[in-house]
């Protein structure tokens, strides 16, 4: 039978089959492309990390903790110790560290962690198969104040042509030196998720939304990443873009510098202030996770909860009833709890994962047994660098 093109049915079927194959090929090719990180010269371990993180989408969530092997509630620098390990028997799957003050040539970071120790802990974490993410609470380059010194003008001052551009570039050199010193046992560079200019839609950091225009912020991203990539020849990084909690896809994307620079899309959220109640927090985080799922999928990036916490977790079933319920049905591949600083100078305390004896310890262990949230053994079995 002939169709309107004058072909018979057999020919028509062949054409359909052919079109089907082409479509299948395009889809497959797109998925393959999506599994490539933004740095086309990335090292093989970094490319593997990207591909393996991508593969976790919709399957597992790696549990992370800031400064985990450094200190916990009531202890500091005890070899082999970790609050998460004390509860679950395993280290976390993801380890967060911060480089704030490296730019000043200090030996310790803004939370007094010696960079020597950070280097050692990163190497040990990598050897255990863990994933490492680094943030940078860098000082205000214009005023010399801290990251929270949010006077306007600092971002503009460090862009090319600005009065602090050479200072900022020297600061990037110190970050580059540290990143280049992170080596595995065969001399390979240890892949790092570099989380720059975090919470940039908030107003509290000098790189925040009230201190610079979206265009200035995008220029800063581009300048920073291309400097590390092309001038410093660093190819063992995945770049994470992350806002604070947000209200719409448009707000999320306002300062996004471009798919060719970014690998991971995330946001930070805390159960505090207006989100102090479980129900308010659960509703907000669920809505933001929905928005993140769709924005990350449409840019073919990896979604992550780059920082979260409920200080003190004063609720015995928060992990299973609030946190797990919110995250389990979403696409994020990791969630990083903030640091267990313990008792602080002012007499208040800060911790975001339980330690032995803490109210939510039993519930945390229960969550760790679901199989959905992975810790040391789970991430190790995934061979993230192969
Ligand atoms: C904050 C607190 C501070 C810390 C800062 C940077 O949320 O934990 O104590 O100095 O992060 O790590």
XYZ file of C-alpha atoms and ligand atoms in Angstrom:
398
model
C 0.000 0.000 0.000
C 1.348 3.401 -0.912
C 1.362 6.357 1.455
C 1.222 10.010 0.526
C 4.971 9.942 -0.224
C 4.331 7.222 -2.747
C 6.132 4.625 -0.580
C 4.682 1.234 0.229
C 4.030 0.016 3.796
C 7.233 -2.039 4.052
C 9.268 0.964 3.146
C 7.294 3.078 5.634
C 8.022 0.607 8.443
C 11.709 0.587 7.582
C 11.707 4.359 7.717
C 10.029 4.300 11.135
C 12.536 1.774 12.368
C 15.359 3.918 11.043
C 13.949 7.065 12.716
C 13.554 5.056 15.945
C 17.207 4.020 15.834
C 18.337 7.574 15.169
C 16.261 8.858 18.110
C 17.615 6.114 20.363
C 21.127 6.999 19.285
C 20.568 10.715 19.976
C 19.114 9.990 23.433
C 21.972 7.659 24.257
C 24.508 10.172 22.976
C 22.919 12.917 25.072
C 23.093 10.737 28.178
C 26.735 10.019 27.422
C 27.409 13.725 26.938
C 25.655 14.499 30.214
C 28.079 12.155 31.896
C 31.016 14.321 30.936
C 32.180 16.985 33.326
C 32.547 20.603 32.301
C 36.368 20.508 32.121
C 37.155 18.781 28.851
C 40.700 18.138 30.086
C 39.652 16.648 33.416
C 41.825 13.812 34.746
C 40.524 10.286 34.401
C 39.693 9.989 38.127
C 37.752 13.263 37.946
C 35.811 12.129 34.889
C 35.049 8.852 36.675
C 33.853 10.711 39.767
C 31.509 12.784 37.630
C 30.136 9.761 35.780
C 29.645 7.790 38.997
C 27.954 10.673 40.788
C 25.704 11.064 37.759
C 24.889 7.367 37.979
C 23.615 7.787 41.543
C 20.841 10.177 40.465
C 17.522 8.816 41.676
C 19.231 5.812 43.296
C 21.331 6.664 46.322
C 22.291 9.638 48.452
C 25.823 9.855 49.815
C 25.852 11.200 53.352
C 28.405 13.935 53.986
C 29.710 15.852 56.976
C 31.846 18.996 57.214
C 35.181 18.587 59.069
C 34.136 15.066 60.057
C 37.576 13.561 60.904
C 38.862 16.802 62.468
C 36.693 17.131 65.554
C 33.298 16.356 67.028
C 31.316 17.075 70.148
C 33.803 16.839 73.047
C 36.925 15.836 71.047
C 39.524 17.169 68.609
C 42.074 15.445 66.371
C 41.805 11.916 67.702
C 43.078 9.594 65.015
C 40.338 7.399 63.541
C 37.556 9.233 65.345
C 34.416 10.644 63.738
C 31.030 11.367 65.324
C 29.328 9.635 62.387
C 31.559 6.603 62.788
C 30.858 6.499 66.531
C 27.145 6.154 65.712
C 27.089 4.034 62.557
C 30.442 2.229 62.588
C 31.333 3.961 59.314
C 32.845 7.220 58.196
C 30.589 9.382 56.030
C 30.674 8.978 52.243
C 31.349 12.672 51.586
C 33.776 14.897 53.488
C 33.566 18.692 53.509
C 36.524 20.973 54.315
C 37.054 24.730 54.122
C 40.005 26.780 52.912
C 39.065 30.131 54.484
C 42.290 32.046 55.453
C 44.561 30.043 53.134
C 44.516 33.232 51.060
C 46.245 35.035 53.935
C 49.035 32.477 54.171
C 47.738 31.154 57.502
C 48.544 27.607 58.650
C 45.049 27.088 60.010
C 41.630 27.859 58.541
C 38.921 30.113 59.938
C 37.775 27.322 62.251
C 41.360 26.631 63.414
C 41.812 23.460 61.356
C 45.484 23.189 60.291
C 45.796 22.905 56.496
C 48.382 20.161 57.031
C 45.685 18.098 58.734
C 43.118 18.896 56.051
C 45.564 17.587 53.449
C 46.120 14.381 55.413
C 42.394 13.825 56.067
C 41.598 14.362 52.386
C 44.135 11.770 51.393
C 42.773 9.268 53.928
C 39.182 9.956 52.863
C 40.087 9.423 49.205
C 41.900 6.174 50.056
C 38.693 4.946 51.725
C 36.814 5.688 48.504
C 35.129 8.833 49.873
C 34.182 11.982 47.982
C 35.690 15.337 48.961
C 34.125 18.773 48.676
C 35.843 22.040 49.567
C 34.276 25.416 50.331
C 36.139 28.700 50.771
C 35.036 31.333 53.279
C 37.557 33.786 51.876
C 38.027 37.160 53.491
C 36.707 40.334 51.905
C 39.499 41.338 49.486
C 38.421 44.971 49.445
C 38.059 45.679 53.174
C 40.244 42.974 54.719
C 37.249 41.918 56.846
C 35.858 38.397 57.023
C 33.636 36.645 54.460
C 30.673 38.123 56.344
C 31.907 41.704 55.879
C 29.197 42.409 53.334
C 29.980 45.929 52.228
C 29.266 46.380 48.517
C 31.976 46.692 45.886
C 34.269 43.765 46.661
C 33.203 41.663 43.661
C 33.649 44.562 41.248
C 37.080 45.312 42.773
C 38.514 41.843 42.004
C 37.359 41.562 38.389
C 39.976 42.306 35.707
C 40.688 46.039 35.782
C 39.579 46.321 39.431
C 41.889 47.626 42.178
C 42.025 44.225 43.941
C 42.295 41.966 40.889
C 45.955 41.132 41.449
C 45.360 40.477 45.153
C 42.487 38.112 44.326
C 44.554 36.367 41.667
C 47.335 35.808 44.222
C 44.693 34.362 46.564
C 43.672 31.962 43.785
C 47.328 30.956 43.478
C 47.359 29.899 47.134
C 44.188 27.842 46.597
C 45.752 26.302 43.476
C 48.926 25.370 45.411
C 46.872 23.606 48.044
C 44.728 21.766 45.466
C 47.858 20.673 43.609
C 49.296 19.224 46.805
C 46.431 16.699 47.146
C 47.839 13.460 45.770
C 46.757 9.841 45.918
C 49.227 7.026 46.485
C 50.170 6.779 42.813
C 50.840 10.494 42.581
C 47.472 11.200 40.930
C 45.620 14.387 41.819
C 42.716 13.741 44.180
C 39.457 14.923 42.562
C 37.725 17.660 44.523
C 34.251 19.172 44.290
C 35.056 22.880 44.636
C 32.076 24.767 46.026
C 32.736 28.439 45.430
C 30.736 31.543 46.397
C 28.160 29.510 48.278
C 24.742 30.910 49.249
C 25.154 33.709 46.691
C 21.445 34.558 46.655
C 21.670 35.556 50.326
C 22.907 38.892 51.620
C 25.382 37.844 54.342
C 28.601 37.256 52.389
C 30.513 39.922 50.442
C 29.683 37.977 47.249
C 25.972 38.000 48.128
C 23.115 39.328 46.054
C 22.990 42.832 47.558
C 26.713 43.380 47.076
C 27.029 42.832 43.316
C 24.965 42.520 40.155
C 24.164 39.125 38.579
C 26.463 40.026 35.712
C 29.387 40.852 38.036
C 28.847 37.567 39.855
C 28.827 35.594 36.600
C 32.017 37.367 35.515
C 33.652 36.432 38.805
C 32.734 32.772 38.359
C 34.072 32.751 34.827
C 37.280 34.559 35.764
C 37.912 32.234 38.719
C 37.223 28.934 36.979
C 39.050 29.823 33.780
C 42.032 31.079 35.792
C 42.281 27.785 37.710
C 41.606 25.740 34.578
C 43.707 27.539 31.981
C 46.358 29.550 33.838
C 46.992 27.157 36.725
C 46.320 24.062 34.606
C 44.169 22.418 37.280
C 42.043 19.605 35.922
C 40.987 17.622 38.952
C 37.986 19.707 39.961
C 34.246 19.471 39.654
C 32.584 22.818 40.258
C 29.501 23.132 42.455
C 27.153 26.082 42.094
C 24.976 26.578 45.119
C 22.459 29.041 46.408
C 20.862 29.259 49.816
C 17.179 28.233 50.033
C 15.269 29.864 47.192
C 11.766 30.564 45.978
C 11.758 29.946 42.231
C 13.751 28.525 39.357
C 14.376 32.088 38.174
C 15.883 33.073 41.528
C 18.037 29.955 41.457
C 19.369 30.685 37.971
C 19.901 34.429 38.333
C 23.645 34.147 39.059
C 24.368 30.815 37.350
C 27.490 31.285 35.205
C 26.879 28.638 32.516
C 26.838 24.922 31.790
C 30.380 24.952 30.445
C 31.680 25.907 33.909
C 29.480 24.009 36.347
C 29.066 20.311 37.197
C 26.916 20.188 40.293
C 23.865 22.248 41.185
C 22.822 22.519 44.804
C 21.474 24.628 47.617
C 21.957 25.050 51.374
C 19.134 24.975 53.883
C 18.846 24.982 57.680
C 15.985 24.209 59.993
C 16.016 27.511 61.874
C 14.370 30.935 62.018
C 11.162 30.945 59.978
C 11.740 27.226 59.251
C 12.181 26.252 62.912
C 9.195 23.866 62.986
C 9.459 20.419 61.380
C 6.442 21.038 59.154
C 7.714 24.390 57.832
C 11.175 22.985 57.147
C 9.799 19.825 55.500
C 7.552 21.840 53.193
C 10.297 24.273 52.174
C 13.021 21.724 51.558
C 10.645 19.482 49.584
C 9.640 22.358 47.325
C 13.267 23.420 46.776
C 14.280 19.825 46.053
C 11.498 19.628 43.449
C 12.758 22.843 41.842
C 16.360 21.634 41.974
C 15.419 18.297 40.382
C 13.935 20.048 37.396
C 16.592 22.735 36.992
C 19.440 20.189 37.256
C 17.717 17.815 34.818
C 17.153 20.536 32.260
C 20.851 21.537 32.433
C 21.978 17.896 32.673
C 23.863 18.601 35.904
C 24.190 16.639 39.119
C 21.854 17.777 41.922
C 23.109 17.856 45.528
C 22.130 19.207 48.929
C 25.400 21.062 49.394
C 24.836 22.029 53.045
C 22.048 21.375 55.532
C 21.413 21.138 59.227
C 19.208 21.408 62.258
C 21.419 22.590 65.089
C 21.342 20.169 68.009
C 18.657 17.967 66.329
C 16.421 18.196 69.436
C 13.956 15.654 68.098
C 14.362 11.886 68.480
C 12.918 10.940 65.093
C 13.992 13.915 62.935
C 16.247 11.863 60.675
C 13.680 9.304 59.590
C 10.513 11.411 59.872
C 11.680 14.768 58.554
C 15.023 14.550 56.738
C 14.709 11.123 55.103
C 11.085 11.665 54.112
C 12.011 14.901 52.378
C 15.117 13.757 50.515
C 14.426 10.114 49.666
C 12.078 10.784 46.756
C 14.396 13.325 45.136
C 17.364 13.197 42.794
C 20.168 14.597 44.960
C 23.272 12.397 45.016
C 24.747 13.748 48.228
C 23.754 15.744 51.295
C 26.401 17.479 53.416
C 25.582 18.104 57.082
C 27.430 21.075 58.586
C 30.146 20.804 61.230
C 29.981 19.399 64.754
C 31.728 22.350 66.348
C 30.524 21.325 69.820
C 30.702 23.929 72.582
C 31.551 27.396 71.329
C 33.012 30.411 73.127
C 29.697 32.132 73.808
C 28.493 29.049 75.696
C 26.208 27.914 72.881
C 26.878 24.716 70.991
C 26.701 23.674 67.379
C 26.297 20.177 65.925
C 24.329 18.811 62.985
C 24.897 15.077 63.240
C 24.470 13.072 66.449
C 27.304 11.844 68.665
C 27.027 8.976 71.200
C 24.380 9.921 73.734
C 22.728 12.604 71.557
C 18.928 12.529 71.338
C 18.733 11.626 67.660
C 21.552 9.011 67.632
C 19.311 5.935 67.483
C 17.164 7.412 64.726
C 20.261 8.350 62.711
C 21.469 4.769 62.912
C 18.033 3.614 61.789
C 18.244 5.899 58.756
C 21.729 4.640 57.949
C 20.340 1.099 57.727
C 17.768 1.885 55.005
C 20.323 1.269 52.243
C 19.233 4.418 50.436
C 21.652 6.727 52.251
C 25.226 5.575 51.799
C 28.186 5.928 54.135
C 31.798 4.710 53.923
C 31.106 1.106 52.851
C 28.420 2.101 50.350
C 30.530 4.698 48.593
C 33.569 2.442 48.638
C 31.617 -0.309 46.870
C 30.713 2.172 44.104
C 34.378 2.702 43.099
C 33.811 6.385 42.467
C 37.213 6.948 40.830
C 37.096 4.094 38.323
C 29.259 28.667 60.283
C 29.567 28.293 61.703
C 30.818 29.042 62.097
C 31.944 28.730 61.113
C 31.491 28.956 59.684
C 32.537 28.555 58.660
O 28.043 28.138 59.868
O 29.795 26.896 61.825
O 31.206 28.659 63.396
O 33.058 29.542 61.379
O 30.311 28.247 59.457
O 32.889 27.214 58.774
